[in-house]
Amino acid sequence: MRLGQRPAYQTFLLYLALVLVTLFFLLPLLWILRTSLITKAQAYQIPPNFHVQLTLENYIEVLTTNKFARYYLNSAIVSLSATVLSVVFGAMSSYWLSRQPGNMTGAKLAILATQMIPPIVLVIPINTLIRSVGLNDSWMALVLAYLTFNLPYVIWMLLGFYDNVPRELDEASAIDGCSTMQTFFKVVFPLIAPGMMATAVYSFLVSWNEFVFALVLSGNATRTIPVAIAALETQHGVKIAELCASTMLAILPIVILSSFIKKYLVNGLTFGSIK
Amino acid sequence: MATVQLKNIKKIYPHSESKQKKGLFGKKKDEEPEKKHNLQITAEGTVAVQQFSLDIADKEFIVLVGPSGCGKSTTLRMIAGLDTITEGELYIDGRLVNDVPPKGRDIAMVFQNYALYPHMSVYDNMAFALKLRKMPKAEIDRKVREAAEILDITEYLDRKPKALSGGQRQRVAIGRAIVREPQVFLMDEPLSNLDAKLRNQMRSEILKLRQRIDTTFIYVTHDQTEAMTLGDRIVIMRDGFIQQIGTPHEVYNHPHNLFVAGFIGTPQMNFFQTRLECENGEFYVPLYGTRFELNEKQKQMIKERGIEPQEITLGIRPEHVSLCKEGGVEAEVDVSEMMGSSVHLHCSVQGEEVVVIVSGLELGEEHASGFSHGEKVRLHFDSNVLHLFGADEVNLL
Ligand SMILES: Nc1ncnc2c1ncn2[C@@H]1O[C@H](COP(=O)(O)OP(=O)(O)OP(=O)(O)O)[C@@H](O)[C@H]1O
Ligand SMILES: [Mg+2]
């Protein structure tokens, strides 16, 4: 039965339920948005005052005095590098894995097994490692750390996409005169590009949101946004207005990326190559 | 345009990982397929093809045929360079190519499931190989349009493969191969995904194509009609071994063994367990109380080869059994299949099934629409076209 054919009251109840569920998830976010747009004094008022003047002063303060722009840049550099590296290396190893004659169960399970280790267990060893090679307080330290848990995930995710590309296509292109590289770039890559995009976005989100490693491995110069936001919870109390403003700023790229990932995932992998 | 020589080719697929380690993670799925066939399994793995020797002449049309899993695709893939050759030598145009990658062999291949590049238009699919060879644009264009013309797909050149029907996709796949003007043309069951009518049509188009592009063809099929109609020579395979190589006429009229006799020809050849007897130096075969005298040629061959009286399997093709008014063997009709120009009668003779092809001309008024179940008929077997197979299933004559 199509939506349009429901009796009116049913449609109404359905929408009501949807609105309630959406509000349940959105309210905290909306509250953060509100808090970020009012003055500090008003932000602390309890009970909250709803007749307030909207202002951008928190955003301006966060971006200027709190060096938030700098943290933004750090986060962007670290997340982008980790994403690019993990997708490039992941794409290659995953392609190789999916094109092996056997089913490579052992190797695949080994890759999956790395995802079963809680990342927090690795914080201390990786920290020691990074310090011993003198990389502490550098972007590279974070990029390497993120690679260790992004890469297996990226490989695993891409495997699914590669397995959807029939091997006959590789074989046909080999016969047509492609080298392995040409086969990959001219035939396989265009087909898994949407999948790769989705994987990249995912990898970016994970890196962008990462907190524990960033807290331990980053210094003043390399602090990333999640750490910077946490730092607004000071000994003298929570700087709630600034905190909300920086949270909104941190969310912004994710919102943009999420609309991307949707487009690519919906595009899907339905092609008419076989049969 | 090239000769292809296969010398004692062998292919062993190594045991899969899970089989080797009786694995923790081994799935049941892997173990099943090996049970299905009677392929030889050695310590190194499953022997998919062995003792495969064949000289293919320039411009010859060779058909590899056999039941599922007999190693046809494996053989073709070894020629294409998609699978490694475990043992033996492969020459294309006199050059040893065992270790040459596919792109260096100057071959083209049409896959069973077409394997068109889904993200490219029909035009680009066909031009792909030529672009890789850095051919001038104008020449690529000319060749693609020419091939499209031959295959009647000019109007679809801008479409993506997913917007084509199965038959059209198959044409594109063939087009992609012919623009290359390869030395050897390989086809792995190219028609098996098409419906019956389209298959017949494409079959005759492949015949026409063959006259136009005049190159060496190696064609894999499990359909013996395709094999008989297309092949200059047919290679019949079973469980990794070649059973017989010969022209369609040869394999039909002189099947080398029981398997070939049963595989080639529809309906299947009738087989009877009986004996080759000798009385006063005259050989004959008893069947259902009648006595098949052998003809002079057969008698002479028996003498030449010093064949003794023995248990044999007697084979007679359905078209060599006919109905007669009197004499012959009495039979009861089980099923009568009206085929249009003829009727296939499945009769039982003393509990055994015998298939007879009765042509429309012989039917007469009363049986114009076939026979009814349980009707009594008399069968006459033509003793000039007997096939005698010894205990080892090999044709005696
Ligand atoms: N990669 C592989 N690993 C192990 N065994 C294989 C592999 N590929 C094929 N085989 C086995 O080799 C045998 C021959 O396979 P092949 O594909 O050549 O058969 P075929 O004659 O083409 O059959 P079909 O008509 O079904 O296509 C089969 O028994 C198959 O199980
Ligand atoms: Mg096959």
XYZ file of C-alpha atoms and ligand atoms in Angstrom:
704
model
C 0.000 0.000 0.000
C 1.385 3.388 -0.946
C 1.665 6.231 1.483
C -0.899 8.306 -0.399
C -3.560 5.654 0.054
C -3.511 5.701 3.858
C -6.380 7.275 5.729
C -5.529 10.816 6.796
C -5.286 10.108 10.533
C -2.806 7.296 9.900
C -0.617 9.563 7.838
C -0.822 12.150 10.586
C 0.240 9.658 13.275
C 3.042 8.400 11.095
C 4.409 11.890 10.592
C 3.983 12.701 14.251
C 6.044 9.660 15.185
C 8.709 10.593 12.671
C 8.882 14.156 13.933
C 9.178 12.993 17.549
C 11.962 10.545 16.763
C 13.791 13.169 14.732
C 13.445 15.719 17.516
C 14.721 13.228 20.042
C 17.971 13.026 18.119
C 18.105 16.622 16.939
C 17.196 18.496 20.123
C 20.626 18.280 21.768
C 22.140 19.483 18.540
C 19.659 22.318 18.216
C 20.379 23.289 21.796
C 24.090 23.412 21.045
C 23.332 25.574 18.038
C 21.282 27.936 20.196
C 23.889 28.117 22.909
C 26.573 28.884 20.369
C 24.614 31.850 19.064
C 23.895 33.715 22.308
C 26.095 35.702 24.676
C 28.106 33.948 27.370
C 26.080 35.406 30.199
C 22.847 34.187 28.664
C 24.332 30.758 28.027
C 24.794 30.188 31.741
C 21.287 31.282 32.724
C 19.104 28.675 34.393
C 16.222 28.482 33.677
C 17.090 29.450 30.126
C 15.856 32.716 28.771
C 14.199 32.348 25.403
C 14.067 36.028 24.486
C 17.687 36.382 23.484
C 19.657 38.360 20.981
C 21.532 36.183 18.468
C 25.204 36.975 18.087
C 28.276 35.533 16.380
C 30.671 36.664 19.082
C 31.405 33.119 20.308
C 32.424 32.023 16.849
C 34.646 35.033 16.432
C 36.281 34.479 19.771
C 36.833 30.790 19.180
C 38.384 31.415 15.793
C 40.635 34.260 16.878
C 41.732 34.076 20.501
C 41.456 30.347 20.900
C 43.553 29.549 17.791
C 40.697 27.411 16.594
C 41.610 28.047 12.985
C 44.949 26.439 13.686
C 43.308 23.337 15.172
C 41.004 23.189 12.222
C 43.972 23.109 9.926
C 45.657 20.413 12.059
C 42.563 18.254 11.965
C 42.149 18.737 8.248
C 45.773 17.908 7.463
C 45.861 14.849 9.695
C 42.485 13.479 8.593
C 43.066 14.114 4.931
C 46.537 12.575 4.944
C 45.384 9.547 6.880
C 42.460 9.139 4.493
C 44.445 9.529 1.299
C 47.167 7.180 2.474
C 44.810 4.538 3.781
C 42.671 4.617 0.638
C 45.661 4.476 -1.717
C 47.379 1.633 0.123
C 44.092 -0.019 0.986
C 42.945 0.074 -2.629
C 46.090 -1.683 -3.774
C 46.253 -4.398 -1.147
C 42.542 -5.000 -1.285
C 42.640 -5.376 -5.074
C 45.438 -7.890 -4.806
C 43.589 -9.813 -2.105
C 40.352 -9.989 -4.042
C 42.098 -11.228 -7.206
C 43.956 -14.130 -5.597
C 42.954 -17.581 -6.815
C 42.024 -18.997 -3.389
C 39.594 -17.298 -1.048
C 42.416 -16.024 1.189
C 40.434 -16.706 4.334
C 43.511 -16.562 6.540
C 44.674 -13.177 5.342
C 41.200 -11.702 5.479
C 40.661 -12.902 9.032
C 44.028 -11.517 10.074
C 42.962 -8.122 8.760
C 39.646 -8.348 10.524
C 41.378 -9.444 13.712
C 43.202 -6.110 13.953
C 39.783 -4.485 14.242
C 39.000 -6.593 17.283
C 41.740 -4.922 19.348
C 40.287 -1.948 21.194
C 42.296 1.048 19.929
C 42.858 2.302 23.462
C 45.060 -0.705 24.159
C 47.412 0.555 21.473
C 47.720 4.097 22.793
C 50.635 3.484 25.155
C 52.710 1.260 22.823
C 52.200 3.577 19.883
C 53.046 6.582 22.014
C 56.287 4.927 23.128
C 57.070 4.014 19.552
C 56.411 7.510 18.249
C 58.576 9.106 20.934
C 61.429 6.701 20.345
C 61.590 7.697 16.682
C 61.275 11.374 17.631
C 57.957 12.013 15.921
C 56.095 13.287 18.967
C 54.150 16.489 18.538
C 54.087 16.115 14.758
C 51.281 15.608 12.290
C 53.053 12.476 11.096
C 52.580 10.819 14.499
C 48.813 11.132 14.255
C 48.694 10.175 10.593
C 50.648 6.977 11.280
C 48.511 6.130 14.269
C 45.304 6.624 12.297
C 46.655 4.530 9.453
C 47.089 1.565 11.766
C 43.405 1.297 12.426
C 42.008 2.879 9.248
C 43.912 0.741 6.807
C 42.498 -2.652 7.833
C 39.024 -1.235 7.811
C 39.487 0.347 4.407
C 40.857 -2.914 2.991
C 37.953 -4.849 4.404
C 35.378 -2.398 3.094
C 36.911 -2.190 -0.385
C 37.097 -5.985 -0.640
C 33.341 -6.044 -0.828
C 33.366 -3.578 -3.700
C 36.147 -5.356 -5.593
C 34.422 -8.702 -5.253
C 31.481 -7.151 -7.059
C 33.616 -6.440 -10.098
C 33.721 -9.687 -12.067
C 37.154 -11.110 -12.697
C 36.249 -11.583 -16.334
C 36.576 -7.834 -16.735
C 40.190 -7.993 -15.591
C 40.755 -10.908 -17.911
C 39.092 -9.217 -20.859
C 41.225 -6.147 -20.372
C 44.381 -8.245 -20.040
C 43.551 -9.807 -23.383
C 42.785 -6.395 -24.837
C 46.344 -5.452 -23.967
C 46.302 -3.852 -20.524
C 49.078 -4.211 -18.013
C 47.967 -4.843 -14.433
C 48.223 -1.118 -13.719
C 46.189 -0.218 -16.782
C 43.568 -2.798 -15.889
C 43.297 -1.256 -12.467
C 43.079 2.358 -13.570
C 41.082 2.015 -16.766
C 38.671 -0.764 -15.882
C 38.462 -1.600 -12.185
C 38.903 1.838 -10.668
C 36.052 3.550 -12.555
C 33.765 0.769 -11.371
C 34.620 0.934 -7.703
C 35.071 4.708 -7.574
C 31.735 5.230 -5.773
C 32.700 2.581 -3.240
C 36.111 4.103 -2.830
C 34.531 7.487 -2.272
C 32.261 6.100 0.428
C 35.209 4.358 2.059
C 37.260 7.541 1.951
C 34.503 9.557 3.546
C 34.171 6.985 6.279
C 37.887 6.958 6.895
C 37.854 10.758 7.055
C 35.050 10.791 9.607
C 36.841 8.323 11.847
C 40.044 10.355 11.734
C 38.259 13.664 12.173
C 36.420 12.482 15.280
C 39.297 10.553 16.836
C 40.049 11.697 20.390
C 42.140 9.286 22.443
C 45.201 9.096 20.181
C 45.004 12.792 19.449
C 44.962 13.561 23.160
C 48.086 11.531 23.831
C 50.094 12.107 20.668
C 49.425 15.742 19.819
C 51.177 18.702 21.383
C 50.307 22.389 21.453
C 51.174 22.922 17.834
C 49.431 19.842 16.488
C 46.305 19.784 18.612
C 43.235 18.612 16.700
C 39.676 19.819 17.098
C 38.316 17.095 19.420
C 41.183 17.725 21.821
C 40.754 21.485 21.557
C 37.067 21.202 22.325
C 37.764 19.047 25.349
C 40.239 21.653 26.536
C 37.401 24.158 26.892
C 36.381 22.202 29.945
C 38.760 24.009 32.240
C 39.519 24.016 35.960
C 37.407 27.158 36.210
C 34.377 25.478 34.723
C 33.039 24.692 31.308
C 33.199 27.502 28.773
C 29.873 26.434 27.445
C 29.272 29.087 24.796
C 32.699 28.688 23.183
C 32.392 24.937 23.495
C 29.114 24.966 21.615
C 30.460 27.255 18.926
C 33.514 25.079 18.326
C 31.343 21.970 18.322
C 29.234 23.473 15.568
C 32.369 24.282 13.615
C 33.623 20.709 14.057
C 30.344 19.301 12.816
C 30.215 21.418 9.677
C 32.576 19.408 7.414
C 30.933 16.201 8.561
C 27.524 17.448 7.546
C 28.858 18.352 4.112
C 30.601 15.010 3.717
C 27.562 13.072 4.832
C 25.512 14.544 2.036
C 28.283 13.386 -0.296
C 28.432 9.831 0.981
C 24.697 9.534 0.551
C 24.901 10.430 -3.106
C 27.693 7.948 -3.746
C 26.172 5.118 -1.797
C 22.851 5.539 -3.536
C 24.586 5.510 -6.902
C 25.464 1.981 -5.968
C 27.189 -0.662 -7.966
C 24.506 -1.920 -10.253
C 26.011 -2.207 -13.685
C 25.125 -4.259 -16.705
C 28.439 -5.896 -17.408
C 27.522 -9.474 -16.755
C 24.412 -11.035 -18.244
C 45.931 -16.094 -38.886
C 48.233 -18.417 -37.213
C 48.767 -21.994 -36.344
C 48.336 -23.119 -32.765
C 50.107 -26.158 -31.444
C 49.473 -27.751 -28.104
C 51.991 -30.361 -27.048
C 51.080 -32.662 -24.218
C 49.489 -29.860 -22.221
C 48.623 -30.511 -18.609
C 46.884 -28.357 -16.038
C 46.869 -29.014 -12.336
C 44.872 -26.787 -10.026
C 46.623 -26.887 -6.654
C 44.522 -27.941 -3.697
C 42.871 -24.954 -2.129
C 44.266 -23.711 1.192
C 41.476 -25.046 3.282
C 41.839 -28.474 1.747
C 45.521 -28.593 2.535
C 45.225 -27.678 6.166
C 41.903 -29.401 6.796
C 41.331 -25.959 8.005
C 39.990 -24.277 10.978
C 38.324 -21.879 8.578
C 37.835 -24.265 5.668
C 34.361 -24.000 4.242
C 32.364 -26.975 3.099
C 31.741 -25.241 -0.210
C 35.280 -25.889 -1.422
C 35.160 -29.596 -1.000
C 32.110 -30.381 -2.993
C 32.959 -29.617 -6.623
C 35.795 -32.099 -6.676
C 33.462 -34.939 -5.938
C 31.275 -34.251 -8.926
C 33.771 -35.115 -11.637
C 36.047 -38.031 -12.199
C 39.059 -35.805 -12.545
C 42.284 -37.327 -11.424
C 43.440 -35.947 -8.095
C 47.133 -36.129 -7.342
C 49.306 -34.909 -4.510
C 49.780 -31.581 -6.287
C 46.108 -30.970 -6.927
C 43.257 -31.603 -9.312
C 44.298 -32.482 -12.833
C 41.841 -30.525 -14.966
C 43.463 -31.251 -18.332
C 46.111 -33.764 -19.320
C 47.812 -35.265 -22.378
C 46.289 -32.575 -24.526
C 48.037 -32.537 -27.895
C 46.552 -30.816 -30.899
C 47.862 -29.170 -34.046
C 45.563 -26.440 -35.233
C 46.133 -25.331 -38.804
C 46.042 -21.736 -39.951
C 42.453 -20.499 -40.369
C 40.998 -23.671 -38.973
C 37.815 -23.628 -36.896
C 38.315 -25.938 -33.928
C 35.531 -26.720 -31.500
C 36.197 -28.081 -28.032
C 33.158 -29.926 -26.794
C 32.357 -32.064 -23.793
C 30.198 -32.253 -20.706
C 30.462 -29.715 -17.906
C 33.708 -29.779 -15.995
C 35.691 -31.682 -18.600
C 38.332 -28.977 -18.928
C 37.285 -27.083 -22.046
C 37.431 -23.637 -20.484
C 40.665 -24.491 -18.750
C 42.236 -25.419 -22.076
C 41.008 -22.237 -23.701
C 42.204 -20.116 -20.806
C 45.644 -21.670 -21.059
C 45.747 -20.748 -24.743
C 44.656 -17.228 -23.849
C 47.277 -16.943 -21.134
C 44.757 -16.463 -18.350
C 45.780 -19.686 -16.642
C 49.332 -20.958 -16.390
C 50.278 -24.156 -18.165
C 51.487 -26.720 -15.636
C 53.244 -28.918 -18.167
C 53.632 -29.109 -21.914
C 54.239 -26.553 -24.622
C 52.005 -24.105 -26.421
C 53.032 -22.557 -29.730
C 51.165 -19.777 -31.504
C 52.412 -19.126 -35.012
C 55.428 -21.275 -34.259
C 56.428 -19.238 -31.218
C 56.590 -20.813 -27.774
C 54.219 -18.710 -25.661
C 53.967 -20.633 -22.376
C 55.274 -17.662 -20.432
C 53.978 -14.849 -22.614
C 51.243 -12.760 -20.950
C 47.885 -12.488 -22.758
C 48.672 -9.092 -24.264
C 51.695 -10.531 -26.047
C 49.843 -13.411 -27.676
C 47.757 -11.450 -30.162
C 44.566 -13.281 -29.373
C 41.042 -12.091 -28.756
C 38.491 -13.796 -26.585
C 34.739 -13.717 -26.250
C 33.512 -14.655 -22.790
C 30.401 -16.583 -21.908
C 29.027 -13.695 -19.860
C 30.280 -11.083 -22.371
C 32.450 -9.214 -19.837
C 31.790 -5.841 -21.430
C 33.193 -2.818 -19.629
C 30.062 -1.439 -17.969
C 31.322 2.131 -17.672
C 32.130 2.492 -21.361
C 29.835 2.978 -24.306
C 29.602 0.275 -26.936
C 31.921 2.335 -29.118
C 34.518 2.642 -26.359
C 34.246 -1.024 -25.516
C 35.181 -1.858 -29.068
C 37.809 0.860 -29.374
C 39.475 0.073 -26.050
C 42.072 -2.389 -27.304
C 42.913 -0.203 -30.289
C 43.383 2.874 -28.104
C 45.758 0.896 -25.923
C 47.764 0.159 -29.047
C 47.934 3.896 -29.750
C 46.305 3.504 -33.121
C 45.404 6.795 -34.849
C 41.913 8.022 -34.009
C 40.653 8.005 -37.569
C 41.688 4.411 -38.076
C 40.071 3.325 -34.812
C 36.888 5.019 -35.890
C 36.932 3.311 -39.263
C 37.502 -0.137 -37.758
C 34.886 0.214 -35.060
C 32.271 1.387 -37.536
C 33.151 -1.361 -39.944
C 32.788 -4.024 -37.235
C 29.572 -2.456 -36.020
C 28.289 -2.592 -39.577
C 29.085 -6.299 -39.892
C 27.381 -7.056 -36.595
C 24.490 -4.702 -37.147
C 25.004 -2.718 -33.956
C 25.734 0.690 -35.475
C 22.692 2.261 -33.873
C 23.771 1.221 -30.372
C 27.298 2.605 -30.493
C 26.533 5.342 -27.960
C 24.728 3.149 -25.483
C 26.116 1.607 -22.338
C 26.082 -2.207 -22.170
C 23.369 -2.266 -19.531
C 20.958 -0.736 -22.038
C 21.380 -3.661 -24.442
C 19.673 -7.020 -24.716
C 21.614 -10.252 -24.298
C 21.940 -10.812 -28.019
C 23.137 -7.264 -28.599
C 25.686 -7.544 -25.821
C 26.957 -10.723 -27.382
C 27.430 -8.900 -30.671
C 29.344 -6.159 -28.950
C 31.551 -8.749 -27.282
C 32.241 -10.291 -30.677
C 32.764 -6.834 -32.146
C 35.301 -6.025 -29.474
C 37.206 -9.101 -30.549
C 37.051 -8.622 -34.319
C 38.253 -5.007 -34.424
C 41.519 -6.344 -33.076
C 42.063 -8.581 -36.095
C 43.755 -11.101 -33.832
C 45.796 -14.086 -34.900
C 43.574 -16.411 -32.950
C 39.976 -15.972 -31.988
C 38.890 -17.698 -28.767
C 35.275 -18.124 -27.746
C 34.056 -19.689 -24.532
C 30.431 -20.757 -24.863
C 29.489 -17.438 -26.442
C 25.919 -18.461 -27.161
C 24.938 -20.278 -24.006
C 23.259 -17.253 -22.408
C 20.952 -16.668 -25.357
C 17.523 -18.141 -25.932
C 17.129 -20.916 -28.465
C 16.022 -18.822 -31.396
C 18.688 -16.190 -30.948
C 21.259 -18.909 -30.512
C 20.448 -20.421 -33.902
C 20.571 -17.006 -35.478
C 23.905 -16.097 -33.881
C 25.292 -19.480 -34.834
C 24.716 -18.836 -38.486
C 26.122 -15.345 -38.045
C 29.285 -16.766 -36.577
C 29.518 -18.988 -39.649
C 29.169 -15.948 -41.897
C 31.604 -13.988 -39.789
C 34.065 -16.733 -40.124
C 34.035 -16.447 -43.874
C 34.594 -12.716 -43.657
C 37.364 -12.537 -41.139
C 39.126 -15.745 -42.002
C 41.298 -16.405 -38.990
C 41.968 -19.265 -36.615
C 39.049 -19.969 -34.297
C 38.963 -22.009 -31.131
C 35.432 -22.338 -29.899
C 34.253 -23.952 -26.680
C 30.762 -25.305 -26.263
C 28.920 -28.064 -24.512
C 26.306 -28.115 -27.249
C 27.010 -30.776 -29.803
C 24.817 -29.125 -32.434
C 27.021 -26.052 -32.312
C 30.067 -28.269 -32.472
C 28.804 -30.186 -35.492
C 27.658 -27.139 -37.448
C 30.580 -24.813 -36.764
C 33.681 -26.943 -36.516
C 36.157 -27.898 -39.189
C 37.353 -30.306 -36.584
C 35.871 -31.207 -33.237
C 37.793 -32.106 -30.116
C 35.678 -34.129 -27.733
C 36.841 -34.050 -24.129
C 35.903 -35.861 -20.973
C 37.363 -35.628 -17.471
C 40.416 -33.748 -18.724
C 41.282 -36.155 -21.519
C 40.756 -35.844 -25.255
C 38.411 -38.573 -26.411
C 38.547 -37.965 -30.138
C 39.660 -35.358 -32.628
C 38.043 -35.364 -36.033
C 35.809 -33.693 -38.553
C 32.102 -33.623 -37.717
C 31.639 -36.419 -40.243
C 34.327 -38.556 -38.638
C 33.166 -38.198 -35.071
C 29.605 -38.873 -36.091
C 30.212 -41.882 -38.288
C 33.287 -43.310 -36.646
C 33.100 -42.511 -32.963
C 36.302 -43.626 -31.362
C 34.656 -44.893 -28.216
C 31.395 -45.387 -26.412
C 31.507 -41.918 -24.829
C 31.869 -40.106 -28.153
C 29.175 -42.273 -29.701
C 26.776 -41.354 -26.931
C 27.753 -37.695 -26.762
C 27.489 -36.813 -30.440
C 24.077 -37.080 -32.052
C 20.559 -36.404 -30.803
C 18.641 -38.411 -29.919
C 21.417 -40.483 -28.454
C 22.685 -43.638 -30.115
C 20.966 -46.832 -28.960
C 23.218 -49.225 -27.077
C 22.719 -52.939 -26.559
C 24.748 -55.343 -24.452
C 25.424 -58.419 -26.571
C 28.178 -60.619 -27.953
C 30.250 -60.797 -31.074
C 29.872 -64.415 -32.149
C 31.665 -66.531 -34.689
C 30.197 -69.533 -36.510
C 32.131 -71.351 -39.206
C 34.434 -68.352 -39.518
C 31.496 -66.000 -40.099
C 31.093 -63.206 -37.534
C 27.653 -62.060 -36.486
C 25.925 -60.241 -33.634
C 22.778 -61.705 -32.086
C 20.114 -59.259 -30.944
C 16.587 -60.012 -29.773
C 16.565 -63.335 -31.517
C 17.672 -61.926 -34.854
C 21.115 -62.193 -36.250
C 23.078 -59.259 -37.604
C 25.405 -60.381 -40.329
C 28.325 -58.003 -40.698
C 29.042 -56.516 -44.086
C 32.129 -57.392 -46.104
C 34.143 -54.392 -45.003
C 33.472 -55.069 -41.344
C 34.312 -58.740 -41.699
C 37.564 -57.861 -43.362
C 38.523 -55.461 -40.595
C 37.767 -58.050 -37.968
C 40.031 -60.466 -39.777
C 42.789 -57.903 -40.189
C 42.752 -56.917 -36.565
C 42.448 -60.499 -35.349
C 39.401 -59.715 -33.222
C 38.085 -62.627 -31.170
C 34.441 -63.312 -30.301
C 33.714 -61.314 -27.116
C 31.219 -59.368 -25.025
C 30.435 -56.119 -26.834
C 28.239 -53.044 -26.722
C 26.383 -52.662 -29.957
C 25.534 -49.152 -31.036
C 22.901 -48.154 -33.612
C 21.833 -44.574 -34.284
C 18.100 -43.880 -34.098
C 17.977 -42.958 -37.782
C 19.283 -46.393 -38.665
C 16.337 -48.105 -37.073
C 13.193 -48.122 -39.154
C 9.682 -49.433 -38.968
C 8.715 -52.441 -41.018
C 5.496 -54.280 -41.739
C 6.806 -57.775 -41.017
C 9.949 -59.429 -39.742
C 12.229 -57.388 -37.515
C 11.736 -57.069 -33.785
C 8.473 -56.412 -32.050
C 8.343 -53.279 -29.866
C 5.861 -51.216 -27.912
C 5.659 -47.431 -28.222
C 6.226 -45.563 -24.937
C 6.461 -41.989 -26.082
C 6.014 -40.464 -29.481
C 7.625 -37.048 -29.923
C 6.363 -35.080 -32.878
C 9.258 -32.972 -34.158
C 7.571 -31.622 -37.256
C 9.510 -33.167 -40.088
C 9.934 -36.423 -38.187
C 8.777 -38.353 -35.165
C 11.044 -39.623 -32.385
C 9.661 -42.882 -31.071
C 10.771 -44.156 -27.706
C 9.926 -47.842 -27.793
C 10.577 -50.619 -25.366
C 11.902 -53.872 -26.662
C 11.945 -56.619 -24.050
C 12.250 -54.038 -21.321
C 14.978 -51.952 -22.953
C 14.497 -48.557 -24.484
C 15.148 -48.074 -28.183
C 14.794 -44.708 -29.864
C 13.729 -44.563 -33.495
C 13.537 -41.592 -35.838
C 10.729 -41.978 -38.320
C 10.735 -39.360 -41.040
C 7.457 -37.691 -41.960
C 7.400 -39.370 -45.359
C 7.317 -42.846 -43.861
C 4.501 -42.084 -41.457
C 1.575 -42.554 -43.795
C -2.003 -41.430 -43.282
C -2.900 -43.187 -40.078
C 0.179 -42.070 -38.138
C 0.402 -38.547 -39.510
C 0.271 -37.080 -35.990
C 2.466 -39.706 -34.356
C 1.841 -42.924 -32.498
C -0.173 -43.626 -29.428
C 1.153 -45.074 -26.212
C 1.250 -48.854 -26.162
C 0.967 -49.288 -29.899
C 2.830 -52.290 -31.306
C 5.392 -51.667 -34.013
C 8.065 -53.748 -35.707
C 11.620 -52.421 -35.846
C 14.211 -53.110 -38.463
C 17.868 -52.459 -37.624
C 20.201 -51.516 -40.465
C 23.202 -53.776 -40.049
C 25.398 -51.718 -42.369
C 25.902 -49.007 -39.809
C 26.608 -50.917 -36.635
C 29.122 -49.706 -34.119
C 30.828 -52.370 -32.045
C 32.489 -51.399 -28.796
C 34.674 -53.830 -26.869
C 34.889 -54.265 -23.132
C 37.265 -51.275 -22.884
C 34.569 -49.130 -24.554
C 36.765 -48.535 -27.611
C 35.336 -48.953 -31.091
C 36.484 -52.305 -32.428
C 36.337 -51.361 -36.101
N 40.411 -22.282 -10.124
C 40.172 -23.582 -10.011
N 40.611 -24.276 -8.944
C 40.383 -25.588 -8.833
N 39.729 -26.330 -9.731
C 39.257 -25.713 -10.819
C 39.447 -24.301 -11.023
N 38.878 -23.971 -12.194
C 38.348 -25.099 -12.687
N 38.582 -26.151 -11.879
C 38.166 -27.532 -12.108
O 38.693 -27.940 -13.342
C 37.736 -28.707 -14.049
C 37.580 -28.193 -15.454
O 36.985 -26.923 -15.404
P 36.563 -26.150 -16.704
O 36.100 -24.811 -16.276
O 37.650 -26.207 -17.696
O 35.327 -26.991 -17.200
P 34.467 -26.798 -18.508
O 34.735 -27.950 -19.379
O 34.682 -25.453 -19.077
O 33.004 -26.909 -17.935
P 31.720 -26.021 -18.216
O 31.064 -26.594 -19.410
O 30.901 -26.221 -16.985
O 32.177 -24.604 -18.393
C 36.444 -28.640 -13.268
O 36.228 -29.898 -12.681
C 36.672 -27.608 -12.211
O 36.093 -28.010 -11.004
Mg 33.536 -23.595 -19.171
